[in-house]
Coordinates of C-alpha atoms and ligand atoms in Angstrom, one line a residue:
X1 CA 17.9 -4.5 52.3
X2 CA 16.5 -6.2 55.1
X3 CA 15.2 -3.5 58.2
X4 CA 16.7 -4.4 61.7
X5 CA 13.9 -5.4 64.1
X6 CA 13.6 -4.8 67.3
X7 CA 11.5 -6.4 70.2
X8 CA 10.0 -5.4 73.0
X9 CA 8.0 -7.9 75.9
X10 CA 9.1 -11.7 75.4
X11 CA 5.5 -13.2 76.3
X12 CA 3.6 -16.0 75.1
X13 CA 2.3 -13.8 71.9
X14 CA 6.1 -13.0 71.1
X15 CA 7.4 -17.0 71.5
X16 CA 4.4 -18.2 69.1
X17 CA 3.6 -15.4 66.6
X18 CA 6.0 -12.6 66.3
X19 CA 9.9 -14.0 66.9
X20 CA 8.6 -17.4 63.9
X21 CA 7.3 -14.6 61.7
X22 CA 9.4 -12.1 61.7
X23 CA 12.4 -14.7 61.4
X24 CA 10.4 -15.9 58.5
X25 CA 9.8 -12.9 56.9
X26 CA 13.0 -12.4 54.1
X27 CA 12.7 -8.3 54.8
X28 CA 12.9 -8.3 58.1
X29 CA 15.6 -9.4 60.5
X30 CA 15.1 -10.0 64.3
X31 CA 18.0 -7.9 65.3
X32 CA 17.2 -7.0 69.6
X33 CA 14.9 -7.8 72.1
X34 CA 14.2 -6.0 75.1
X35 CA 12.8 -8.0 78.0
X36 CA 12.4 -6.2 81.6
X37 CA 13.2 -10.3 83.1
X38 CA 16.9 -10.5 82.2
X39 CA 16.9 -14.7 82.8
X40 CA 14.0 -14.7 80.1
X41 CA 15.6 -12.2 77.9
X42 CA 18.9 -14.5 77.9
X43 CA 16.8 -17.6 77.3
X44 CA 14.9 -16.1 74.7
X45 CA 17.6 -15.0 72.8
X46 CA 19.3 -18.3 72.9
X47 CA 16.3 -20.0 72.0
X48 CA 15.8 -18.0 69.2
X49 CA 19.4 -17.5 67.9
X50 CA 18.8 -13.3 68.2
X51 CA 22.5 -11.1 68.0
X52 CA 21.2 -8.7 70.6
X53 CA 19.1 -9.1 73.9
X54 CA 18.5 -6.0 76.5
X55 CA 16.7 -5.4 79.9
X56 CA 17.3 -2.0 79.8
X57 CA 15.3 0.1 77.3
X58 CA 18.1 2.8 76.5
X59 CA 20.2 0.1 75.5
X60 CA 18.0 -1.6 73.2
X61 CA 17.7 1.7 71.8
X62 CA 21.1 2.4 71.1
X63 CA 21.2 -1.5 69.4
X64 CA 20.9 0.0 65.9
X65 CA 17.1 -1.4 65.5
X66 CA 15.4 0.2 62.5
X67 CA 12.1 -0.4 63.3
X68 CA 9.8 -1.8 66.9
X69 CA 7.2 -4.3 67.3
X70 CA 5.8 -3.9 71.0
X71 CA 4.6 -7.0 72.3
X72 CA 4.3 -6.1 76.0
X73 CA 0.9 -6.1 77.9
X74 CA -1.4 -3.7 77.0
X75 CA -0.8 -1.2 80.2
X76 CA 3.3 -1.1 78.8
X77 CA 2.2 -0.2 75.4
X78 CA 1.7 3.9 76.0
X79 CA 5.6 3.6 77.4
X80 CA 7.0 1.4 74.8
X81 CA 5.4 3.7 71.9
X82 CA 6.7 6.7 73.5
X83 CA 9.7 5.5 74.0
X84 CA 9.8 4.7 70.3
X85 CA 8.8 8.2 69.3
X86 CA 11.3 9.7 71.4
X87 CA 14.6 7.6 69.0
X88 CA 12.0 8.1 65.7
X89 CA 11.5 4.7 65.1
X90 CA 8.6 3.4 63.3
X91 CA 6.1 1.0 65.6
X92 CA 3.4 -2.0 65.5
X93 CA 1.7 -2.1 68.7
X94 CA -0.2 -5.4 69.7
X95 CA -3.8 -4.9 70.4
X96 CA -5.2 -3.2 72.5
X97 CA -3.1 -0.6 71.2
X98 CA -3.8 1.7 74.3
X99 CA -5.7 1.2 78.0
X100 CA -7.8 4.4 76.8
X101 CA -8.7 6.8 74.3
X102 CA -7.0 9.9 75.8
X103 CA -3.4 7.6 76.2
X104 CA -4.1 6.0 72.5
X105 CA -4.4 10.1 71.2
X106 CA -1.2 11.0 73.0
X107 CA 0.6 7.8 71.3
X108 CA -1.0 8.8 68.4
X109 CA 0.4 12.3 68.6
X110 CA 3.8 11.8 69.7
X111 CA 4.2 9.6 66.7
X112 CA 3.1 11.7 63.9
X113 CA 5.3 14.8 65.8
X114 CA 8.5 12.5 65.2
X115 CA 7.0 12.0 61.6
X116 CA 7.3 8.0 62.2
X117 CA 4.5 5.5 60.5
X118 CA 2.6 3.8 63.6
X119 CA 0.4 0.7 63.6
X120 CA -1.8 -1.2 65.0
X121 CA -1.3 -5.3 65.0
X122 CA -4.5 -6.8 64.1
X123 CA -3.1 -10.4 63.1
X124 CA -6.2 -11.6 62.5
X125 CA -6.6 -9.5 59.4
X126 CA -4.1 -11.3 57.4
X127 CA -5.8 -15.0 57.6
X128 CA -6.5 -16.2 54.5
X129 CA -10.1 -16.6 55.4
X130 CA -10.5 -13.2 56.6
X131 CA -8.6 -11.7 53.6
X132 CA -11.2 -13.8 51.1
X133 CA -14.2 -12.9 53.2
X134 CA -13.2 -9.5 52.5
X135 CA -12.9 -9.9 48.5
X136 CA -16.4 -11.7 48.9
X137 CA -18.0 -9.1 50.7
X138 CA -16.0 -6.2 48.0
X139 CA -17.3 -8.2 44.8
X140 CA -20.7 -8.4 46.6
X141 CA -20.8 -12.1 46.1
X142 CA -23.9 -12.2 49.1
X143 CA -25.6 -8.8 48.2
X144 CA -25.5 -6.4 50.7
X145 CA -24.6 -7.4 53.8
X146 CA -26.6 -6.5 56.7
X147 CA -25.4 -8.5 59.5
X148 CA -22.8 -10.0 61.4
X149 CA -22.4 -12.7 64.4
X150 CA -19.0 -12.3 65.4
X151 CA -18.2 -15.7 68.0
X152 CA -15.4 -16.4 70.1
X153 CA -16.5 -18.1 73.8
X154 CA -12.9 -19.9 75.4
X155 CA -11.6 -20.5 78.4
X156 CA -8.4 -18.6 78.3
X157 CA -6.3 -21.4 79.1
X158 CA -8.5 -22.3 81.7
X159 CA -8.8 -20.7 85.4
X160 CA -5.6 -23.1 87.2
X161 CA -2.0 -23.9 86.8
X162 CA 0.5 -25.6 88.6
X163 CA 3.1 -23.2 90.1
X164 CA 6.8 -24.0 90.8
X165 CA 6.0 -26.0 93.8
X166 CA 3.1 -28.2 92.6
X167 CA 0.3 -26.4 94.0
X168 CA -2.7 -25.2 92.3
X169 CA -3.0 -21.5 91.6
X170 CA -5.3 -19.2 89.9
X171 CA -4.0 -18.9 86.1
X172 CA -1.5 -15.6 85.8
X173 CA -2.4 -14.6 82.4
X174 CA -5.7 -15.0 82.3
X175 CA -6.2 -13.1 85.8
X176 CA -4.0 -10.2 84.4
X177 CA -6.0 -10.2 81.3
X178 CA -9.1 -10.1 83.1
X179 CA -7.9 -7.3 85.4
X180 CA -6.9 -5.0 82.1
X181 CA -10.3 -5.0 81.2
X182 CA -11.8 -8.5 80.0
X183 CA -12.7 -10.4 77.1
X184 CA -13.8 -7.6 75.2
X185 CA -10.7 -5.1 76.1
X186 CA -8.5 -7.9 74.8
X187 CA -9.2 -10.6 72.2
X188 CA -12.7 -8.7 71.4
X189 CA -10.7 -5.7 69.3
X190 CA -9.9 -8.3 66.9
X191 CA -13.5 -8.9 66.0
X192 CA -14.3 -5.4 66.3
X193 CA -11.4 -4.4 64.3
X194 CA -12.7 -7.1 61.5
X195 CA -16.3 -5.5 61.4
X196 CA -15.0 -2.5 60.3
X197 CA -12.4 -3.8 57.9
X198 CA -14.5 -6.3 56.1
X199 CA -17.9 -3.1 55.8
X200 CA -15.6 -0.6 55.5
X201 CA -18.4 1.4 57.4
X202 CA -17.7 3.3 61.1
X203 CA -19.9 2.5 63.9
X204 CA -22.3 5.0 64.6
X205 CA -23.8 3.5 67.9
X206 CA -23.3 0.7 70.6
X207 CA -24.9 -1.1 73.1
X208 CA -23.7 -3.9 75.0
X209 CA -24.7 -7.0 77.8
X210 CA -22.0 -9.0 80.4
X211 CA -22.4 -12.1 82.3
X212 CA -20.3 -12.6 85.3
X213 CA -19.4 -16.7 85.5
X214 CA -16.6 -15.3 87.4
X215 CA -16.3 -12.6 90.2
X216 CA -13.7 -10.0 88.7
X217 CA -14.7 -6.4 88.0
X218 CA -15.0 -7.1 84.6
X219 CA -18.0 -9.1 83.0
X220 CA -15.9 -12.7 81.5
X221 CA -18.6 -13.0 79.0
X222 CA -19.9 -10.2 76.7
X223 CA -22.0 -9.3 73.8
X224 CA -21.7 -5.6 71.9
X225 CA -24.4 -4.4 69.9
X226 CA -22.7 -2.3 66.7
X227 CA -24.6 -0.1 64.5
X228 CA -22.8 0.8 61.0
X229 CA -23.4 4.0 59.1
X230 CA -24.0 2.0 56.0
X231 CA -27.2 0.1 58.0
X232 CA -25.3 -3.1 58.9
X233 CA -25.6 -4.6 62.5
X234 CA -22.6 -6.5 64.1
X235 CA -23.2 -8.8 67.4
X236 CA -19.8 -9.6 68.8
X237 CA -20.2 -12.8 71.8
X238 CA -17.0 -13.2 73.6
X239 CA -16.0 -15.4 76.8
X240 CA -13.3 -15.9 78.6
X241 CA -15.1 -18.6 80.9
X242 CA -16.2 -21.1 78.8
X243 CA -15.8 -24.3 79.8
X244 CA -12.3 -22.7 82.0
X245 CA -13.0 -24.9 84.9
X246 CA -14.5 -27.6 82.6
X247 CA -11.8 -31.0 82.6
X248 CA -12.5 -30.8 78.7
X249 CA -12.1 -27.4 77.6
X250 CA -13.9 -26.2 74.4
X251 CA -14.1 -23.1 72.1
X252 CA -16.2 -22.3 69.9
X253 CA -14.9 -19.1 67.0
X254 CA -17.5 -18.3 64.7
X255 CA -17.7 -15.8 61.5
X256 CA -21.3 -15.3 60.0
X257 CA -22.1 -12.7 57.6
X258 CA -25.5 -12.5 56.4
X259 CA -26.2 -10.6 53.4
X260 CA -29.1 -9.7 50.5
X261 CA -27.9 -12.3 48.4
X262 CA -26.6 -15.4 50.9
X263 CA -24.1 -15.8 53.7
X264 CA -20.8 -16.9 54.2
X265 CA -20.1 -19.1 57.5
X266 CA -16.4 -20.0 58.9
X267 CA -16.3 -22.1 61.8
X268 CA -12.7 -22.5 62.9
X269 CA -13.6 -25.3 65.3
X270 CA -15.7 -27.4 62.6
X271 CA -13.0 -26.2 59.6
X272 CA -16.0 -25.3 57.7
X273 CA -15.7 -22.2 55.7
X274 CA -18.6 -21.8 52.8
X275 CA -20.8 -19.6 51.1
X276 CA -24.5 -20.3 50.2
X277 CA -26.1 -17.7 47.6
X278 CA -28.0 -17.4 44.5
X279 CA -25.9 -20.2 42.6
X280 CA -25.3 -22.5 45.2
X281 CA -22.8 -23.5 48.3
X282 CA -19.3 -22.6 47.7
X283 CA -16.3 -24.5 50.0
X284 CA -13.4 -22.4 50.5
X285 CA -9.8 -23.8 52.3
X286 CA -9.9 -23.5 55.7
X287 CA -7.1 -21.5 58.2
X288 CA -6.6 -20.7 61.3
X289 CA -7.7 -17.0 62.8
X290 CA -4.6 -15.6 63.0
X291 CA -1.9 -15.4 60.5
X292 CA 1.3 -13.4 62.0
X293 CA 3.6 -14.1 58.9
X294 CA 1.2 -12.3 57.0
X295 CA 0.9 -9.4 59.4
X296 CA 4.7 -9.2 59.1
X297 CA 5.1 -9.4 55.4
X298 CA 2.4 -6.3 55.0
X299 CA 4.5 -4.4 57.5
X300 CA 8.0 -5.3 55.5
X301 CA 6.2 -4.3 52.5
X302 CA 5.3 -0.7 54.2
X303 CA 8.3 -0.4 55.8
X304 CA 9.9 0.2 52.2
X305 CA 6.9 1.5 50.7
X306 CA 5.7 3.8 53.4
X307 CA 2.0 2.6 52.6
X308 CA 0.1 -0.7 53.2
X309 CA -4.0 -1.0 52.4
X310 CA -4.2 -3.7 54.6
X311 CA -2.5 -2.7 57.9
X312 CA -4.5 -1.2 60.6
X313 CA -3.5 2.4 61.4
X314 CA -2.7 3.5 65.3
X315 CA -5.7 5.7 65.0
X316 CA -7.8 2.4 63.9
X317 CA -6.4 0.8 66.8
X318 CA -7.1 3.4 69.1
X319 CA -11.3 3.7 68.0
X320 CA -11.4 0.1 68.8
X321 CA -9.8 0.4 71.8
X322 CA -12.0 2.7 73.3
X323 CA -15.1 1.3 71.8
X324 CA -13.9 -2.4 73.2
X325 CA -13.2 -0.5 76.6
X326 CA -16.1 2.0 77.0
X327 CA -18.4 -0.7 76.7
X328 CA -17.0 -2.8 78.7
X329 CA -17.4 0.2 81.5
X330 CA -20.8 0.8 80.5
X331 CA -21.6 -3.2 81.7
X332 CA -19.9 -2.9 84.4
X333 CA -21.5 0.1 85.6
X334 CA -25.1 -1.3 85.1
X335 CA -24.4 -4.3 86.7
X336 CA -27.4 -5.9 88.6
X337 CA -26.8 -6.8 92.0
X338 CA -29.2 -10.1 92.3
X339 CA -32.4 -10.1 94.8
X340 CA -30.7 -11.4 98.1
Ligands
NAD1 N1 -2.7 -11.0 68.5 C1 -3.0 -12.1 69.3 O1 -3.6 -13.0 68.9 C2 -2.6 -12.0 70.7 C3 -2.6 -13.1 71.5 C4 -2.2 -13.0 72.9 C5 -1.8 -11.8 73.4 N2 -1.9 -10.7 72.6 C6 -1.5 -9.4 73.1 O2 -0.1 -9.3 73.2 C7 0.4 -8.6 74.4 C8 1.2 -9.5 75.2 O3 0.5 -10.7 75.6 P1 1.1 -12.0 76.2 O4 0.0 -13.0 76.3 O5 2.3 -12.4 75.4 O6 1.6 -11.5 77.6 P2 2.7 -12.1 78.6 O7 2.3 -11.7 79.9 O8 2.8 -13.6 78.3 O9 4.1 -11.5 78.1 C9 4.4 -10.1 78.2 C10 5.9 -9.9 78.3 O10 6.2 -8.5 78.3 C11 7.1 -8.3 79.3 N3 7.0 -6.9 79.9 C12 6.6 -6.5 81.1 N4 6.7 -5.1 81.2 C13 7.2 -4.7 80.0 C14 7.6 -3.4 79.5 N5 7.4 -2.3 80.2 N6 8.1 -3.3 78.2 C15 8.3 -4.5 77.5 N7 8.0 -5.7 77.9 C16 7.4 -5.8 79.2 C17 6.8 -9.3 80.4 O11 8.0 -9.5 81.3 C18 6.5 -10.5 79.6 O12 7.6 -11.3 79.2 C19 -0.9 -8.1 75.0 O13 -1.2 -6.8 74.6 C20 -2.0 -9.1 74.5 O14 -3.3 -8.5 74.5 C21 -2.2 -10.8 71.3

């Protein structure tokens, strides 16, 4: 029997990833959407052929939804998951599951008191490079590994867009994800997130750098220094300002593992994914970083089974979180004013 799926936030993230998969997903049905902007709720449901759209939560509530995927910015999330708690429904939160530790520990809480499964949405887990960088690293195929370069310098769409009337304004999204906290708040979780799932090994200490291109509070380019229990050491670069004002915008998304016995490199950019060790360089299909019909399939699978290996648990999503946010604080804290 298919589970009755319900929405809630129809953003960018909900138009490209979650509405294709979970319509693609033979479990699952897309069954109401709540959207606090009733013209966009009415548009997306037409656009996306769904029975049931709402702009008021009790209402989407009361829809007959079996189960919640919150796609709403991050500072929605703690309501949304309450909410959700409150009509014991299970939930998969988009990262970053919580604006702070002690708001991801009351989620957390209010969850497991209505006795409802509660996840965390770390797409990027379910790429088919990430999943065979993971087998690699289980069967030891490059020894031990000791270190990781974790890459991902963008522009966010870049700094303008064109409003209504033709004029040039600073970019909405990106200035609303730079106010909740930064590069590292935001898309950095998912390569903190993937330390941790490909070691299996908790972080034992941090240290971290920031670089302002622009002038928000946060730092729009970032490096975090992890320290793994097992001895491994994860650098995780991340920009939100590269190349934004540029006329040709580049990225540049990098996975490098480094290991006793080799490495294994994935470049999303050059579609180069390969492993050198002991018996040579080994080519592997490329994909992109994120794979949300995956995501969706593991959660269709744990909605019947009530267990999933592969998911990221609320509390997971929480600890990266708060690691993502405190260091974030910690830069901007220690910024250096420059010598006038
Ligand atoms: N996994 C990924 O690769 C990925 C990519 C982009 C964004 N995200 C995450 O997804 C979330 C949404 O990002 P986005 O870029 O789609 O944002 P967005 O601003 O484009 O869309 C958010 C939507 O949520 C709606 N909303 C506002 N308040 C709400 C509330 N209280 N409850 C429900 N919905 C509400 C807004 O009206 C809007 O339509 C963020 O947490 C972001 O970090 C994840």
């Amino acid at each position: 029997m298919s589970k009755r799926i319900g929405l809630m936030g129809c953003g960018q993230v909900a138009v490209y990833g979650h509405i294709p998969a979970i319509q693609e997903t033979p479990d699952l049905q897309l069954f109401a959407i709540f959207e606090p902007d009733p013209d966009r709720a009415r548009e997306i449901q037409q656009r996306f052929g769904v029975p049931h759209a709402f702009s008021r939560t009790e209402d989407f509530f009361a829809s007959g939804i079996e189960a919640v995927t919150i796609t709403s910015p991050a500072p929605c999330h703690r309501e949304n998951v309450l909410d959700c708690a409150r009509h014991r429904l299970p939930a998969l939160c988009e990262k970053p599951l919580a604006i702070n530790k002690s708001e991801g520990d009351e989620m957390v809480a209010a969850m497991r008191s209505a006795g409802q499964p509660f996840h965390s949405g770390f797409c990027y887990r379910f790429s088919p490079v990430a999943l065979k960088i993971r087998e690699l690293v289980r069967e030891g195929a490059i020894g031990r590994v000791r270190s990781l370069r974790l890459i991902y310098n963008w522009h966010l769409h870049g700094k303008y867009e064109i409003s209504h009337d033709g004029s040039q304004i600073l970019q909405r999204r990106r200035e609303a994800r730079m106010e909740e906290g930064g590069p590292m708040v935001d898309c950095g979780t998912h390569q903190i997130d993937l330390a941790h799932f490909w070691l299996g090994s908790p972080v034992t200490r941090f240290t971290a750098h920031g670089a302002w291109i622009d002038d928000y509070l946060a730092p729009d380019h970032m490096w975090l220094h992890l320290d793994h229990e097992n001895g491994a050491h994860t650098v995780v670069e991340i920009s939100y300002a590269y190349t934004h004002t540029a006329q040709n915008r580049r990225s540049e998304f990098i996975y490098e593992l480094i290991g006793t016995g080799g490495i294994i490199r994935y470049d999303r950019d050059l579609e180069s994914f390969f492993m050198e060790n002991a018996s040579g360089r080994h080519d592997f299909p490329c994909s992109p970083e994120k794979d949300f019909i995956g995501l969706y399939r593991e959660w269709a699978a744990a909605l019947h089974s009530g267990k999933s290996d592969l998911l990221a648990t609320a509390e997971e999503g929480v600890h990266v979180a708060d690691l993502a946010r405190r260091a974030t604080d910690e830069v901007m804290a220690g910024r250096v004013q420059p010598l006038s």
